[in-house]
Coordinates of C-alpha atoms in Angstrom, one line a residue:
M20 CA 112.1 41.4 55.8
R21 CA 112.8 45.0 56.8
T22 CA 112.3 45.8 60.5
S23 CA 112.6 48.9 62.6
R24 CA 112.4 49.8 66.2
T25 CA 111.1 52.8 68.1
S26 CA 111.8 53.6 71.8
E27 CA 108.2 53.7 72.6
D28 CA 107.7 50.1 71.5
E29 CA 109.9 48.9 74.4
G30 CA 111.5 46.0 72.5
L31 CA 108.8 45.1 70.0
V32 CA 109.9 45.0 66.4
R33 CA 108.0 46.5 63.4
Q34 CA 107.7 43.6 61.1
L35 CA 104.0 43.6 60.1
G36 CA 102.8 45.1 56.8
A37 CA 99.3 45.4 55.3
W38 CA 99.4 41.6 54.4
G39 CA 100.0 40.6 58.0
I40 CA 97.2 42.9 59.3
W41 CA 94.9 41.5 56.6
L42 CA 95.7 38.0 57.7
L43 CA 94.8 38.9 61.3
A44 CA 91.5 40.6 60.3
V45 CA 90.4 37.7 58.0
N46 CA 91.2 35.0 60.5
S47 CA 89.3 36.9 63.2
M48 CA 86.3 37.3 60.9
I49 CA 86.0 33.8 59.4
G50 CA 85.5 31.5 62.3
A51 CA 82.7 29.1 63.1
G52 CA 79.8 31.5 62.3
I53 CA 79.7 31.1 58.5
F54 CA 79.3 27.3 58.9
G55 CA 76.0 27.7 60.8
V56 CA 74.6 31.1 59.9
P57 CA 73.3 30.3 56.4
A58 CA 70.5 28.1 57.7
G59 CA 69.1 30.8 60.1
A60 CA 69.4 33.5 57.4
A61 CA 67.5 31.2 54.9
A62 CA 64.8 30.5 57.4
L63 CA 64.1 34.2 57.9
L64 CA 64.6 35.5 54.3
G65 CA 64.7 32.6 51.9
V66 CA 66.1 33.7 48.5
W67 CA 66.5 37.2 49.8
S68 CA 69.1 36.0 52.4
P69 CA 72.2 36.8 50.4
L70 CA 71.2 40.5 50.5
V71 CA 71.4 40.5 54.3
F72 CA 75.1 39.6 54.1
I73 CA 75.7 42.7 51.9
A74 CA 73.6 44.9 54.3
C75 CA 75.7 43.7 57.3
A76 CA 78.9 44.4 55.4
L77 CA 77.7 47.9 54.8
L78 CA 76.8 48.4 58.5
L79 CA 80.2 47.1 59.6
F80 CA 81.9 49.2 57.0
A81 CA 80.7 52.3 58.8
V82 CA 82.2 51.0 62.1
M83 CA 85.4 50.0 60.2
L84 CA 85.8 53.5 58.7
C85 CA 85.8 54.9 62.3
F86 CA 88.4 52.4 63.5
A87 CA 90.5 53.1 60.4
E88 CA 90.6 56.7 61.3
L89 CA 91.4 56.1 64.9
A90 CA 94.1 53.6 64.0
S91 CA 95.8 56.1 61.7
Y92 CA 96.4 58.4 64.7
F93 CA 98.6 56.0 66.7
R94 CA 101.8 54.1 66.1
N95 CA 101.9 52.1 69.4
T96 CA 100.4 48.7 70.3
G97 CA 97.0 48.8 72.0
G98 CA 94.2 49.7 69.7
P99 CA 91.1 50.7 71.7
I100 CA 93.2 51.1 74.8
L101 CA 95.0 54.0 73.3
Y102 CA 91.9 55.5 71.7
M103 CA 89.9 55.5 75.0
Q104 CA 92.8 56.5 77.2
E105 CA 93.7 59.6 75.2
A106 CA 90.1 60.7 74.8
F107 CA 88.7 59.9 78.3
G108 CA 91.7 59.2 80.6
P109 CA 93.6 56.3 82.0
L110 CA 90.7 54.5 83.7
A111 CA 88.7 54.5 80.4
G112 CA 91.7 53.2 78.5
F113 CA 92.2 50.4 81.0
Q114 CA 88.5 49.5 80.9
A115 CA 88.5 49.4 77.1
G116 CA 91.6 47.2 77.1
W117 CA 90.2 45.0 79.8
A118 CA 86.8 44.7 78.0
F119 CA 88.6 43.9 74.7
Y120 CA 90.6 41.2 76.5
I121 CA 87.5 39.7 77.9
A122 CA 85.9 39.6 74.4
R123 CA 88.9 38.0 72.8
V124 CA 89.5 35.5 75.6
T125 CA 85.9 34.3 75.8
A126 CA 85.6 34.0 72.0
F127 CA 88.9 32.1 72.1
A128 CA 87.6 29.7 74.7
A129 CA 84.2 29.3 72.9
N130 CA 85.9 28.5 69.6
L131 CA 88.2 25.9 71.3
N132 CA 85.1 24.1 72.3
L133 CA 83.9 24.1 68.7
V134 CA 87.3 22.7 67.5
V135 CA 87.0 19.8 70.0
A136 CA 83.3 19.2 69.0
A137 CA 84.4 19.0 65.3
I138 CA 87.2 16.6 66.1
G139 CA 84.6 14.5 67.8
F140 CA 83.0 13.9 64.4
F141 CA 86.0 11.7 63.7
W142 CA 86.9 10.6 67.2
G143 CA 84.1 10.3 69.8
P144 CA 86.3 10.4 73.0
A145 CA 87.5 13.9 72.0
T146 CA 84.3 15.5 73.3
G147 CA 84.4 14.4 76.9
G148 CA 86.5 13.4 79.9
L149 CA 90.2 13.6 80.3
T150 CA 90.8 13.3 76.6
R151 CA 88.9 16.6 75.9
V152 CA 91.0 18.4 78.6
I153 CA 94.3 17.0 77.1
L154 CA 93.2 18.0 73.6
I155 CA 92.4 21.6 74.6
G156 CA 95.7 21.8 76.5
A157 CA 97.6 20.6 73.5
V158 CA 96.1 23.1 71.1
V159 CA 96.6 26.0 73.6
A160 CA 100.2 25.0 74.4
G161 CA 101.1 24.7 70.7
L162 CA 99.7 28.1 69.8
A163 CA 101.5 29.7 72.9
W164 CA 104.8 28.1 71.9
V165 CA 104.5 29.5 68.3
N166 CA 103.7 33.0 69.6
V167 CA 106.5 33.1 72.0
L168 CA 109.0 32.1 69.3
G169 CA 108.4 35.3 67.3
V170 CA 106.1 37.4 65.1
R171 CA 107.4 35.7 61.9
Q172 CA 106.6 32.2 63.2
A173 CA 103.2 33.3 64.4
M174 CA 102.3 34.9 61.1
R175 CA 103.5 32.0 59.1
S176 CA 101.3 29.6 61.0
I177 CA 98.3 32.0 60.6
G178 CA 99.1 32.3 56.9
V179 CA 99.0 28.5 56.4
L180 CA 95.8 28.2 58.3
T181 CA 94.3 31.0 56.2
V182 CA 95.0 29.1 53.0
L183 CA 93.6 25.9 54.4
K184 CA 90.6 27.7 55.8
F185 CA 89.7 29.2 52.4
L186 CA 90.0 25.9 50.5
P187 CA 86.7 24.2 51.6
L188 CA 84.7 27.5 51.4
V189 CA 86.1 28.3 47.9
A190 CA 85.5 24.7 46.8
L191 CA 81.8 25.0 47.8
V192 CA 81.5 28.2 45.7
V193 CA 83.4 27.0 42.6
F194 CA 81.6 23.6 42.4
G195 CA 78.3 25.0 43.4
L196 CA 78.1 27.7 40.8
G197 CA 76.8 25.2 38.3
A198 CA 73.8 24.5 40.5
L199 CA 72.7 28.2 40.4
H200 CA 69.4 28.7 38.6
G201 CA 66.7 31.3 38.3
E202 CA 64.7 30.0 41.3
A203 CA 67.7 30.7 43.6
F204 CA 67.3 34.4 43.0
P205 CA 64.4 36.7 44.0
S206 CA 62.1 37.9 41.2
S207 CA 59.3 40.4 40.8
A208 CA 56.9 37.6 42.0
T209 CA 58.9 36.8 45.1
P210 CA 57.3 38.2 48.3
I211 CA 59.4 40.9 50.0
P212 CA 60.3 39.9 53.6
A213 CA 58.9 41.9 56.5
T214 CA 61.2 44.6 57.9
V215 CA 61.3 42.7 61.3
D216 CA 62.5 39.5 59.6
F217 CA 65.3 41.4 57.8
A218 CA 66.4 43.1 61.1
T219 CA 66.4 39.8 62.9
A220 CA 68.4 38.2 60.1
A221 CA 70.9 41.1 60.2
L222 CA 71.5 40.6 63.9
L223 CA 72.2 36.9 63.3
V224 CA 74.4 37.4 60.3
I225 CA 76.5 40.3 61.6
Y226 CA 78.2 38.0 64.1
A227 CA 79.8 36.1 61.2
F228 CA 81.7 39.3 60.4
V229 CA 82.9 40.6 63.8
G230 CA 86.5 40.1 65.0
W231 CA 88.3 42.3 62.5
E232 CA 88.9 44.9 65.2
A233 CA 91.6 42.8 66.8
A234 CA 93.8 43.6 63.8
V235 CA 94.2 47.3 65.0
V236 CA 95.9 46.1 68.3
P237 CA 99.5 45.3 67.1
A238 CA 100.1 48.8 65.6
G239 CA 103.4 48.9 67.5
E240 CA 104.6 45.9 65.4
T241 CA 103.3 47.4 62.1
R242 CA 105.8 49.2 59.8
K243 CA 103.4 52.0 58.8
P244 CA 100.1 51.7 60.7
S245 CA 98.5 54.9 59.3
R246 CA 98.7 53.4 55.8
D247 CA 98.7 49.6 56.3
V248 CA 95.9 49.2 58.9
P249 CA 93.0 51.0 57.0
R250 CA 94.0 49.3 53.7
A251 CA 94.1 45.8 55.3
L252 CA 90.8 46.3 57.1
F253 CA 88.9 47.3 53.9
W254 CA 90.4 44.5 51.8
A255 CA 89.5 42.0 54.5
L256 CA 85.9 43.1 54.6
G257 CA 85.6 43.1 50.8
V258 CA 87.0 39.6 50.4
V259 CA 84.9 38.1 53.2
T260 CA 81.7 39.8 52.0
V261 CA 82.1 38.4 48.4
L262 CA 82.8 34.9 49.9
Y263 CA 79.9 35.0 52.2
V264 CA 77.4 36.2 49.6
A265 CA 78.6 33.4 47.2
I266 CA 78.3 30.8 49.9
Q267 CA 74.8 31.7 50.8
S268 CA 73.7 31.8 47.1
V269 CA 75.2 28.4 46.4
S270 CA 73.8 26.9 49.6
L271 CA 70.3 28.0 48.6
A272 CA 70.6 26.5 45.2
V273 CA 72.2 23.2 46.2
L274 CA 70.2 22.4 49.4
P275 CA 66.5 23.1 49.1
G276 CA 66.0 22.3 52.9
L277 CA 68.7 24.8 53.9
A278 CA 66.4 26.6 56.4
E279 CA 65.9 23.4 58.4
S280 CA 69.5 22.2 58.4
E281 CA 71.4 21.8 61.6
R282 CA 74.8 21.6 59.8
P283 CA 74.1 23.6 56.6
L284 CA 77.5 23.7 54.9
V285 CA 78.3 20.2 55.9
E286 CA 75.1 19.0 54.1
V287 CA 75.9 21.3 51.1
G288 CA 79.3 19.6 50.9
E289 CA 77.7 16.2 51.1
V290 CA 75.3 17.0 48.2
L291 CA 78.2 18.4 46.0
F292 CA 80.9 15.9 46.8
G293 CA 79.1 12.9 48.3
P294 CA 80.0 11.3 51.7
W295 CA 83.5 12.7 51.5
G296 CA 82.1 16.2 51.2
A297 CA 80.8 16.1 54.7
L298 CA 84.2 15.0 55.9
F299 CA 85.9 17.7 53.8
I300 CA 83.7 20.5 55.3
T301 CA 84.1 19.2 58.8
L302 CA 87.9 19.4 58.4
G303 CA 87.3 22.9 57.1
I304 CA 85.5 23.8 60.3
I305 CA 88.4 22.6 62.4
V306 CA 91.0 24.5 60.3
S307 CA 88.8 27.7 60.1
V308 CA 88.3 27.9 63.9
G309 CA 91.9 26.9 64.4
G310 CA 93.0 29.9 62.3
N311 CA 90.7 32.1 64.2
V312 CA 92.1 31.1 67.6
A313 CA 95.7 31.4 66.3
G314 CA 95.0 35.0 65.4
T315 CA 93.4 35.6 68.8
M316 CA 96.5 34.2 70.6
F317 CA 98.6 36.8 68.7
T318 CA 96.4 39.9 69.2
A319 CA 95.0 39.3 72.7
S320 CA 98.5 38.8 74.3
R321 CA 99.3 42.3 73.0
L322 CA 96.4 43.7 75.0
T323 CA 97.8 42.8 78.4
Y324 CA 101.2 43.9 77.3
S325 CA 99.8 47.3 76.4
L326 CA 97.8 47.6 79.6
A327 CA 100.9 46.8 81.7
R328 CA 102.9 49.3 79.7
E329 CA 100.4 52.0 80.6
G330 CA 100.4 51.1 84.3
G331 CA 97.1 49.3 84.5
L332 CA 98.5 45.8 85.1
P333 CA 101.6 44.6 86.8
A334 CA 104.8 45.2 84.9
W335 CA 105.3 41.5 84.5
F336 CA 102.8 41.5 81.6
S337 CA 104.9 44.1 79.7
S338 CA 108.1 42.0 79.8
V339 CA 109.5 41.3 76.3
H340 CA 111.5 38.2 75.6
L341 CA 115.1 39.3 75.1
R342 CA 115.8 36.8 72.2
F343 CA 112.4 36.5 70.4
H344 CA 111.2 40.1 71.1
T345 CA 107.7 38.9 71.9
P346 CA 105.5 39.6 75.1
A347 CA 106.2 36.1 76.3
N348 CA 104.6 36.5 79.8
S349 CA 101.4 37.8 78.3
V350 CA 101.3 34.9 75.9
V351 CA 101.7 32.4 78.7
F352 CA 99.1 34.0 80.9
L353 CA 96.6 34.1 78.0
A354 CA 97.2 30.4 77.4
V355 CA 96.5 29.4 81.0
L356 CA 93.4 31.6 81.2
V357 CA 91.9 30.3 77.9
F358 CA 92.6 26.7 78.9
A359 CA 90.6 27.2 82.2
L360 CA 87.7 28.9 80.5
A361 CA 87.6 26.4 77.6
V362 CA 87.6 23.4 80.0
Y363 CA 84.9 24.8 82.4
G364 CA 82.9 27.2 80.3
E365 CA 79.9 26.6 78.0
F366 CA 80.1 27.7 74.4
F367 CA 76.9 29.8 74.2
W368 CA 77.6 31.7 77.4
L369 CA 81.1 32.5 76.3
A370 CA 80.0 33.5 72.8
A371 CA 77.2 35.8 74.1
M372 CA 79.4 37.5 76.5
S373 CA 82.1 38.1 73.8
A374 CA 79.5 39.6 71.5
L375 CA 78.2 42.1 74.1
V376 CA 81.6 43.3 75.1
R377 CA 82.6 43.7 71.5
V378 CA 79.6 46.0 70.8
L379 CA 80.4 48.1 73.9
I380 CA 84.0 48.6 72.6
Y381 CA 82.7 49.7 69.2
M382 CA 80.5 52.4 70.9
G383 CA 83.2 53.6 73.2
C384 CA 85.8 54.0 70.4
I385 CA 83.3 55.8 68.2
A386 CA 82.5 58.1 71.1
A387 CA 86.2 58.9 71.4
M388 CA 86.4 60.2 67.8
P389 CA 85.5 63.9 68.4
R390 CA 88.3 64.5 70.8
L391 CA 90.9 62.5 68.9
R392 CA 89.9 64.2 65.6
M393 CA 90.5 67.6 67.2
R394 CA 94.0 66.5 68.4
H395 CA 95.2 64.5 65.4
G396 CA 93.0 65.5 62.5
H397 CA 95.7 67.8 61.1
N398 CA 98.2 65.0 60.8
E399 CA 99.0 64.5 57.1
D400 CA 99.2 60.7 57.4
A401 CA 95.9 60.4 59.2
F402 CA 92.9 58.7 57.5
R403 CA 89.7 60.8 57.6
T404 CA 86.3 59.1 57.5
P405 CA 84.3 60.6 54.6
G406 CA 81.0 62.3 55.1
G407 CA 81.8 64.3 58.2
W408 CA 80.0 63.0 61.2
T409 CA 77.3 61.0 59.3
V410 CA 79.2 57.8 59.3
P411 CA 80.2 57.8 63.0
V412 CA 76.7 58.7 64.1
A413 CA 75.2 55.9 61.9
A414 CA 77.8 53.4 63.2
F415 CA 77.0 54.3 66.8
C416 CA 73.3 53.8 66.2
V417 CA 73.8 50.4 64.6
C418 CA 75.8 49.3 67.7
A419 CA 73.1 50.6 70.0
I420 CA 70.5 48.5 68.2
L421 CA 72.7 45.4 68.4
L422 CA 73.1 46.0 72.2
T423 CA 69.4 45.6 72.7
Q424 CA 69.5 42.0 71.6
V425 CA 71.8 40.6 74.3
S426 CA 70.4 38.5 77.2
A427 CA 70.3 39.7 80.8
Q428 CA 72.7 36.9 81.9
S429 CA 75.4 38.1 79.5
V430 CA 74.9 41.7 80.7
I431 CA 75.3 40.6 84.3
S432 CA 78.4 38.5 83.6
T433 CA 80.0 41.4 81.6
L434 CA 79.3 44.0 84.3
G435 CA 80.9 41.6 86.8
A436 CA 84.0 41.2 84.7
L437 CA 84.3 45.0 84.3
V438 CA 84.0 45.5 88.1
V439 CA 86.8 43.0 88.6
G440 CA 88.9 44.9 86.1
S441 CA 88.2 48.2 88.0
L442 CA 89.3 46.6 91.3
L443 CA 92.4 45.2 89.7
Y444 CA 93.3 48.6 88.2
A445 CA 92.7 50.4 91.6
G446 CA 95.0 47.9 93.3
V447 CA 97.8 48.4 90.8
R448 CA 97.5 52.1 91.1
F449 CA 97.4 52.0 94.9
R450 CA 100.6 49.9 95.0
A451 CA 102.3 52.3 92.6
G452 CA 101.6 55.3 94.8
P453 CA 101.1 58.9 93.7

């Protein structure tokens, strides 16, 4: 594999291509959401529900176009940190990175709880007591060890988990196609759902898509970020959208009571394959969420590395392992923090906080586009969002609508975390002196 170095990367090696970025984006998007969302979408929209997956993909495509343009302007690791810093200054860049880190860490911890809960399907003691703590610790330690060893080892593990993650979902689609019939699709006689139901369903379904933004972070380890990042993001969204629409259509046809199901895809698997189907899909949940957290371990550790390199965190976080060329200290710190949150935090609180922070990051990065386009838009390698400012404005409005759906508890928790970040930033700057 061809690699290259640049002085600004401070020890990181450019080994990622479009395939590696695609793996990170897909793993971040396909987590636990698709295993539960189909029931809620069916309850709101019935046979119209596959269309809401297409609508959400189009909405996120607008946001993704903005990120693709921003990513094409930079060659260093950091993603939103770099975008916000250059547009609005060092403090804004730090807060973007800190917020992004919070989003990734809380989602990581929430998904670890889901992994343990799924393992509990086979082994009851896994969901409580010391056994649960040891199990969480073993998963986190294993992922940290792989990520310290090197980029190639981390990407190989993510690649294997991606293949295993797709197997149960693709199996549902392939074996369920024979069950599709006319009643599974809307007709001229099918009542059109109310606008409010469609909006509510969209807000539910869209969280099965988010997470792709983490793939823009390791640009400093990407061979040609201006080309590879946009290409990988668009392919990831396309593949995931086709898969989700097919899964929803098959689920409607196979399981008449989909809207009332508590474990929709597990029950669909049981109908298609018998008792072993439920076991097969439950294993799929474990692998799917496992791939998701493996990708998070890779991308989130690069955030603290980038923040430290820019002077927002202690230099300890920007240390690169001399042999493996990985931000080992940032990986270890992330592992310890996620372990603590997963053991003591609750899934729904962690997930809600992660969702809120993610939407704030989207809005901040889109707001940075005017200044960055003025400075970098003349670059021949830069990707330009089509349609002038129509797409960024539409994407910003979509994010604002999503923001109104978050609970007050999540808002308070997020504001508290951002205040802690501001104090940490002020302390590091004070110690550094003028």
